[in-house]
Amino acid sequence: GAGVSQTPSNKVTEKGKYVELRCDPISGHTALYWYRQSLGQGPEFLIYFQGTGAADDSGLPNDRFFAVRPEGSVSTLKIQRTERGDSAVYLCASSPSPGEYEQYFGPGTRLTVT
Amino acid sequence: GENVEQHPSTLSVQEGDSAVIKCTYSDSASNYFPWYKQELGKGPQLIIDIRSNVGEKKDQRIAVTLNKTAKHFSLHITETQPEDSAVYFCAESGGTSYGKLTFGQGTILTVHP
């Protein structure tokens, strides 16, 4: 079946602008995760959802970052007043439920802030 | 907080040789340990995982071992092939980090034909 999809695949924006990154999880997966991966590093946790609610947002770096999942499926990561340090690959993953552990990743969105 | 150390950072082997990557973790309550393979421009791909009630798990040429007392786990790839070349990440979850994965720094594996 279809895997996790993310759009756009690449996003270039100017410092100070607002961006939205979208994630479509595997159908039926109730848990959804966002990670950020800088060049040469492992992914770093940002936030995860169980259904529509954010179960853990402890990885969000500051209040410029926000994520929603209004219908328990598609999720959008929103970044306000982007900074050059926000440049990274933003990865989304889903799993059948948090307790089942296995997380399946999408291809990521490469964000470049100029 | 949770911490995962991964070694080596780069590993170069000849085709047919074995490759071993090691990780240590700090949270004694961690109970899930996956390994991911990431190719250039792609997302991480889950290749094998192990839970804390198991000491070893094999899947064809790939195996993972876990030592909970020492808090370390390892990935073993036998009969390596050029298509095994990629970046490999270990991760851990469970305990205080329930639901989220904490990743190691990655190992760049190069298999020379």
Short mmCIF file of N, CA and C in Angstrom, two decimals, chain A:
data_model
loop_
_atom_site.label_atom_id
_atom_site.label_comp_id
_atom_site.label_asym_id
_atom_site.label_seq_id
_atom_site.Cartn_x
_atom_site.Cartn_y
_atom_site.Cartn_z
N GLY A 1 0.81 -1.20 0.00
CA GLY A 1 0.00 0.00 0.00
C GLY A 1 0.85 1.25 0.00
N ALA A 2 0.22 2.40 -0.04
CA ALA A 2 0.93 3.66 -0.08
C ALA A 2 1.62 3.90 1.24
N GLY A 3 2.80 4.50 1.15
CA GLY A 3 3.55 4.85 2.34
C GLY A 3 3.20 6.24 2.80
N VAL A 4 4.02 6.78 3.69
CA VAL A 4 3.86 8.15 4.16
C VAL A 4 4.29 9.10 3.05
N SER A 5 3.48 10.10 2.77
CA SER A 5 3.85 11.08 1.76
C SER A 5 3.95 12.47 2.39
N GLN A 6 4.86 13.27 1.84
CA GLN A 6 5.08 14.62 2.35
C GLN A 6 5.15 15.60 1.18
N THR A 7 4.54 16.74 1.39
CA THR A 7 4.61 17.78 0.37
C THR A 7 4.85 19.14 1.03
N PRO A 8 5.59 20.05 0.37
CA PRO A 8 6.34 19.78 -0.86
C PRO A 8 7.60 18.97 -0.56
N SER A 9 8.27 18.51 -1.59
CA SER A 9 9.54 17.80 -1.37
C SER A 9 10.65 18.79 -1.06
N ASN A 10 10.55 19.97 -1.64
CA ASN A 10 11.52 21.04 -1.40
C ASN A 10 10.78 22.34 -1.21
N LYS A 11 11.28 23.17 -0.29
CA LYS A 11 10.69 24.49 -0.07
C LYS A 11 11.81 25.47 0.21
N VAL A 12 11.87 26.52 -0.61
CA VAL A 12 12.82 27.60 -0.38
C VAL A 12 12.02 28.84 0.00
N THR A 13 12.39 29.46 1.10
CA THR A 13 11.67 30.63 1.56
C THR A 13 12.64 31.67 2.10
N GLU A 14 12.17 32.88 2.17
CA GLU A 14 13.01 33.95 2.69
C GLU A 14 12.87 34.06 4.20
N LYS A 15 13.92 34.47 4.83
CA LYS A 15 13.90 34.70 6.28
C LYS A 15 12.72 35.59 6.64
N GLY A 16 12.00 35.20 7.69
CA GLY A 16 10.86 35.97 8.15
C GLY A 16 9.52 35.51 7.62
N LYS A 17 9.53 34.67 6.58
CA LYS A 17 8.28 34.20 5.99
C LYS A 17 7.68 33.05 6.80
N TYR A 18 6.42 32.74 6.47
CA TYR A 18 5.67 31.66 7.10
C TYR A 18 5.62 30.47 6.13
N VAL A 19 5.79 29.24 6.64
CA VAL A 19 5.71 28.06 5.79
C VAL A 19 4.84 26.98 6.43
N GLU A 20 4.25 26.18 5.58
CA GLU A 20 3.47 25.02 6.01
C GLU A 20 4.00 23.79 5.31
N LEU A 21 4.21 22.72 6.06
CA LEU A 21 4.66 21.45 5.53
C LEU A 21 3.59 20.41 5.83
N ARG A 22 3.28 19.58 4.83
CA ARG A 22 2.16 18.65 4.97
C ARG A 22 2.63 17.21 5.02
N CYS A 23 1.92 16.41 5.80
CA CYS A 23 2.22 14.98 5.92
C CYS A 23 0.94 14.18 5.80
N ASP A 24 0.97 13.17 4.91
CA ASP A 24 -0.13 12.20 4.79
C ASP A 24 0.36 10.86 5.33
N PRO A 25 -0.14 10.41 6.45
CA PRO A 25 0.36 9.16 7.03
C PRO A 25 -0.19 7.95 6.29
N ILE A 26 0.32 6.78 6.64
CA ILE A 26 -0.21 5.53 6.12
C ILE A 26 -1.67 5.40 6.61
N SER A 27 -2.54 5.00 5.69
CA SER A 27 -3.96 4.89 6.02
C SER A 27 -4.17 3.99 7.24
N GLY A 28 -4.94 4.49 8.20
CA GLY A 28 -5.25 3.70 9.39
C GLY A 28 -4.29 3.88 10.54
N HIS A 29 -3.15 4.51 10.30
CA HIS A 29 -2.20 4.75 11.39
C HIS A 29 -2.69 5.89 12.26
N THR A 30 -2.79 5.63 13.56
CA THR A 30 -3.34 6.65 14.45
C THR A 30 -2.26 7.57 15.02
N ALA A 31 -1.01 7.10 15.04
CA ALA A 31 0.07 7.91 15.60
C ALA A 31 0.87 8.56 14.47
N LEU A 32 1.21 9.83 14.64
CA LEU A 32 1.96 10.58 13.63
C LEU A 32 3.04 11.38 14.31
N TYR A 33 4.23 11.39 13.73
CA TYR A 33 5.39 12.03 14.35
C TYR A 33 6.04 13.00 13.36
N TRP A 34 6.58 14.06 13.91
CA TRP A 34 7.42 14.97 13.14
C TRP A 34 8.83 14.97 13.74
N TYR A 35 9.82 14.91 12.85
CA TYR A 35 11.22 14.99 13.23
C TYR A 35 11.91 16.02 12.33
N ARG A 36 13.04 16.50 12.79
CA ARG A 36 13.85 17.41 11.99
C ARG A 36 15.26 16.82 11.89
N GLN A 37 15.82 16.84 10.68
CA GLN A 37 17.14 16.27 10.46
C GLN A 37 18.05 17.30 9.82
N SER A 38 19.08 17.67 10.55
CA SER A 38 20.09 18.56 10.01
C SER A 38 21.15 17.74 9.31
N LEU A 39 21.91 18.37 8.44
CA LEU A 39 22.91 17.68 7.63
C LEU A 39 23.90 16.93 8.50
N GLY A 40 24.04 15.63 8.24
CA GLY A 40 25.02 14.83 8.95
C GLY A 40 24.61 14.39 10.34
N GLN A 41 23.34 14.61 10.66
CA GLN A 41 22.83 14.25 11.99
C GLN A 41 21.68 13.26 11.90
N GLY A 42 21.37 12.63 13.02
CA GLY A 42 20.18 11.80 13.07
C GLY A 42 18.95 12.66 13.24
N PRO A 43 17.77 12.11 12.91
CA PRO A 43 16.53 12.87 13.11
C PRO A 43 16.34 13.22 14.58
N GLU A 44 15.77 14.41 14.81
CA GLU A 44 15.46 14.85 16.17
C GLU A 44 13.95 15.04 16.29
N PHE A 45 13.40 14.50 17.36
CA PHE A 45 11.96 14.52 17.60
C PHE A 45 11.47 15.95 17.80
N LEU A 46 10.30 16.22 17.19
CA LEU A 46 9.63 17.50 17.40
C LEU A 46 8.32 17.34 18.18
N ILE A 47 7.41 16.51 17.63
CA ILE A 47 6.07 16.40 18.20
C ILE A 47 5.44 15.11 17.73
N TYR A 48 4.55 14.52 18.56
CA TYR A 48 3.77 13.43 18.02
C TYR A 48 2.31 13.53 18.43
N PHE A 49 1.46 13.02 17.55
CA PHE A 49 0.03 13.03 17.70
C PHE A 49 -0.50 11.61 17.87
N GLN A 50 -1.44 11.47 18.78
CA GLN A 50 -2.25 10.27 18.86
C GLN A 50 -3.66 10.72 18.50
N GLY A 51 -4.12 10.33 17.32
CA GLY A 51 -5.39 10.87 16.85
C GLY A 51 -5.25 12.34 16.52
N THR A 52 -6.15 13.16 17.02
CA THR A 52 -6.13 14.59 16.72
C THR A 52 -5.30 15.40 17.70
N GLY A 53 -4.99 14.82 18.84
CA GLY A 53 -4.31 15.58 19.88
C GLY A 53 -2.81 15.38 19.91
N ALA A 54 -2.09 16.44 20.27
CA ALA A 54 -0.64 16.35 20.42
C ALA A 54 -0.35 15.68 21.76
N ALA A 55 0.21 14.47 21.69
CA ALA A 55 0.51 13.72 22.91
C ALA A 55 1.82 14.16 23.55
N ASP A 56 2.73 14.67 22.74
CA ASP A 56 4.03 15.11 23.25
C ASP A 56 4.59 16.13 22.28
N ASP A 57 4.71 17.38 22.70
CA ASP A 57 5.28 18.42 21.84
C ASP A 57 6.58 18.95 22.44
N SER A 58 7.22 18.15 23.24
CA SER A 58 8.41 18.60 23.97
C SER A 58 9.61 18.91 23.08
N GLY A 59 9.59 18.44 21.83
CA GLY A 59 10.71 18.68 20.94
C GLY A 59 10.59 19.95 20.10
N LEU A 60 9.47 20.61 20.12
CA LEU A 60 9.33 21.85 19.37
C LEU A 60 10.31 22.88 19.94
N PRO A 61 11.17 23.47 19.10
CA PRO A 61 12.24 24.32 19.62
C PRO A 61 11.76 25.63 20.24
N ASN A 62 10.69 26.20 19.76
CA ASN A 62 10.16 27.46 20.30
C ASN A 62 8.74 27.67 19.78
N ASP A 63 8.15 28.79 20.17
CA ASP A 63 6.73 29.01 19.82
C ASP A 63 6.51 29.43 18.38
N ARG A 64 7.57 29.49 17.56
CA ARG A 64 7.37 29.73 16.14
C ARG A 64 6.89 28.47 15.43
N PHE A 65 7.08 27.34 16.08
CA PHE A 65 6.71 26.05 15.50
C PHE A 65 5.38 25.58 16.08
N PHE A 66 4.51 25.11 15.20
CA PHE A 66 3.20 24.63 15.62
C PHE A 66 2.75 23.55 14.65
N ALA A 67 2.04 22.56 15.14
CA ALA A 67 1.55 21.50 14.26
C ALA A 67 0.12 21.17 14.61
N VAL A 68 -0.63 20.76 13.59
CA VAL A 68 -2.04 20.38 13.79
C VAL A 68 -2.33 19.09 13.05
N ARG A 69 -3.39 18.44 13.51
CA ARG A 69 -3.87 17.21 12.85
C ARG A 69 -5.39 17.16 13.10
N PRO A 70 -6.14 18.06 12.49
CA PRO A 70 -7.54 18.31 12.87
C PRO A 70 -8.48 17.12 12.71
N GLU A 71 -8.22 16.24 11.76
CA GLU A 71 -9.15 15.12 11.54
C GLU A 71 -8.50 13.78 11.85
N GLY A 72 -7.35 13.83 12.47
CA GLY A 72 -6.70 12.58 12.87
C GLY A 72 -6.00 11.85 11.76
N SER A 73 -5.81 12.50 10.60
CA SER A 73 -5.10 11.87 9.50
C SER A 73 -3.96 12.78 9.05
N VAL A 74 -4.23 13.66 8.08
CA VAL A 74 -3.21 14.59 7.58
C VAL A 74 -2.76 15.54 8.69
N SER A 75 -1.46 15.84 8.68
CA SER A 75 -0.92 16.80 9.64
C SER A 75 -0.18 17.90 8.91
N THR A 76 -0.18 19.09 9.48
CA THR A 76 0.56 20.22 8.93
C THR A 76 1.47 20.79 10.00
N LEU A 77 2.74 20.94 9.65
CA LEU A 77 3.72 21.59 10.52
C LEU A 77 3.84 23.03 10.03
N LYS A 78 3.67 23.96 10.94
CA LYS A 78 3.67 25.37 10.58
C LYS A 78 4.83 26.08 11.27
N ILE A 79 5.58 26.86 10.50
CA ILE A 79 6.70 27.61 11.05
C ILE A 79 6.52 29.07 10.73
N GLN A 80 6.46 29.88 11.77
CA GLN A 80 6.31 31.32 11.59
C GLN A 80 7.66 32.01 11.65
N ARG A 81 7.76 33.17 10.99
CA ARG A 81 8.96 34.01 11.07
C ARG A 81 10.22 33.16 10.91
N THR A 82 10.30 32.45 9.80
CA THR A 82 11.40 31.50 9.60
C THR A 82 12.76 32.18 9.75
N GLU A 83 13.71 31.39 10.27
CA GLU A 83 15.10 31.82 10.45
C GLU A 83 16.00 30.87 9.67
N ARG A 84 17.21 31.34 9.35
CA ARG A 84 18.14 30.50 8.58
C ARG A 84 18.44 29.21 9.31
N GLY A 85 18.44 29.24 10.62
CA GLY A 85 18.69 28.04 11.41
C GLY A 85 17.58 27.01 11.33
N ASP A 86 16.44 27.36 10.74
CA ASP A 86 15.35 26.40 10.56
C ASP A 86 15.60 25.49 9.35
N SER A 87 16.59 25.83 8.54
CA SER A 87 16.88 25.03 7.36
C SER A 87 17.27 23.61 7.76
N ALA A 88 16.57 22.63 7.22
CA ALA A 88 16.77 21.23 7.56
C ALA A 88 15.81 20.41 6.72
N VAL A 89 15.90 19.08 6.87
CA VAL A 89 14.89 18.19 6.30
C VAL A 89 13.89 17.87 7.40
N TYR A 90 12.63 18.09 7.12
CA TYR A 90 11.56 17.80 8.07
C TYR A 90 10.92 16.48 7.68
N LEU A 91 11.00 15.53 8.59
CA LEU A 91 10.52 14.17 8.33
C LEU A 91 9.24 13.91 9.11
N CYS A 92 8.36 13.17 8.48
CA CYS A 92 7.13 12.74 9.12
C CYS A 92 7.13 11.22 9.17
N ALA A 93 6.61 10.65 10.23
CA ALA A 93 6.50 9.20 10.36
C ALA A 93 5.14 8.86 10.93
N SER A 94 4.69 7.63 10.67
CA SER A 94 3.44 7.19 11.29
C SER A 94 3.60 5.77 11.79
N SER A 95 2.77 5.41 12.74
CA SER A 95 2.75 4.04 13.25
C SER A 95 1.30 3.69 13.60
N PRO A 96 1.00 2.38 13.62
CA PRO A 96 -0.38 1.98 13.89
C PRO A 96 -0.90 2.57 15.20
N SER A 97 -0.04 2.62 16.23
CA SER A 97 -0.36 3.30 17.48
C SER A 97 0.97 3.48 18.20
N PRO A 98 1.07 4.39 19.16
CA PRO A 98 2.36 4.59 19.85
C PRO A 98 2.86 3.31 20.49
N GLY A 99 1.96 2.51 21.00
CA GLY A 99 2.38 1.30 21.67
C GLY A 99 2.96 0.25 20.75
N GLU A 100 2.74 0.37 19.45
CA GLU A 100 3.28 -0.61 18.52
C GLU A 100 4.65 -0.23 18.00
N TYR A 101 5.11 0.93 18.37
CA TYR A 101 6.50 1.35 18.19
C TYR A 101 7.00 1.56 16.77
N GLU A 102 6.79 0.59 15.86
CA GLU A 102 7.40 0.73 14.53
C GLU A 102 6.93 2.02 13.87
N GLN A 103 7.88 2.84 13.47
CA GLN A 103 7.57 4.09 12.81
C GLN A 103 8.08 4.03 11.38
N TYR A 104 7.22 4.44 10.45
CA TYR A 104 7.53 4.41 9.03
C TYR A 104 7.61 5.84 8.53
N PHE A 105 8.75 6.15 7.93
CA PHE A 105 9.03 7.54 7.57
C PHE A 105 8.65 7.86 6.13
N GLY A 106 8.30 9.12 5.93
CA GLY A 106 8.14 9.66 4.59
C GLY A 106 9.48 10.13 4.04
N PRO A 107 9.48 10.65 2.81
CA PRO A 107 10.73 11.08 2.17
C PRO A 107 11.26 12.41 2.69
N GLY A 108 10.44 13.16 3.42
CA GLY A 108 10.89 14.41 3.98
C GLY A 108 10.63 15.62 3.10
N THR A 109 10.63 16.78 3.74
CA THR A 109 10.60 18.07 3.03
C THR A 109 11.89 18.80 3.37
N ARG A 110 12.63 19.15 2.31
CA ARG A 110 13.87 19.92 2.54
C ARG A 110 13.52 21.39 2.55
N LEU A 111 13.68 22.03 3.71
CA LEU A 111 13.39 23.45 3.86
C LEU A 111 14.68 24.24 3.85
N THR A 112 14.73 25.23 2.99
CA THR A 112 15.88 26.14 2.92
C THR A 112 15.40 27.55 3.16
N VAL A 113 15.95 28.18 4.17
CA VAL A 113 15.60 29.57 4.48
C VAL A 113 16.77 30.46 4.07
N THR A 114 16.50 31.37 3.14
CA THR A 114 17.58 32.22 2.61
C THR A 114 17.61 33.60 3.29
#
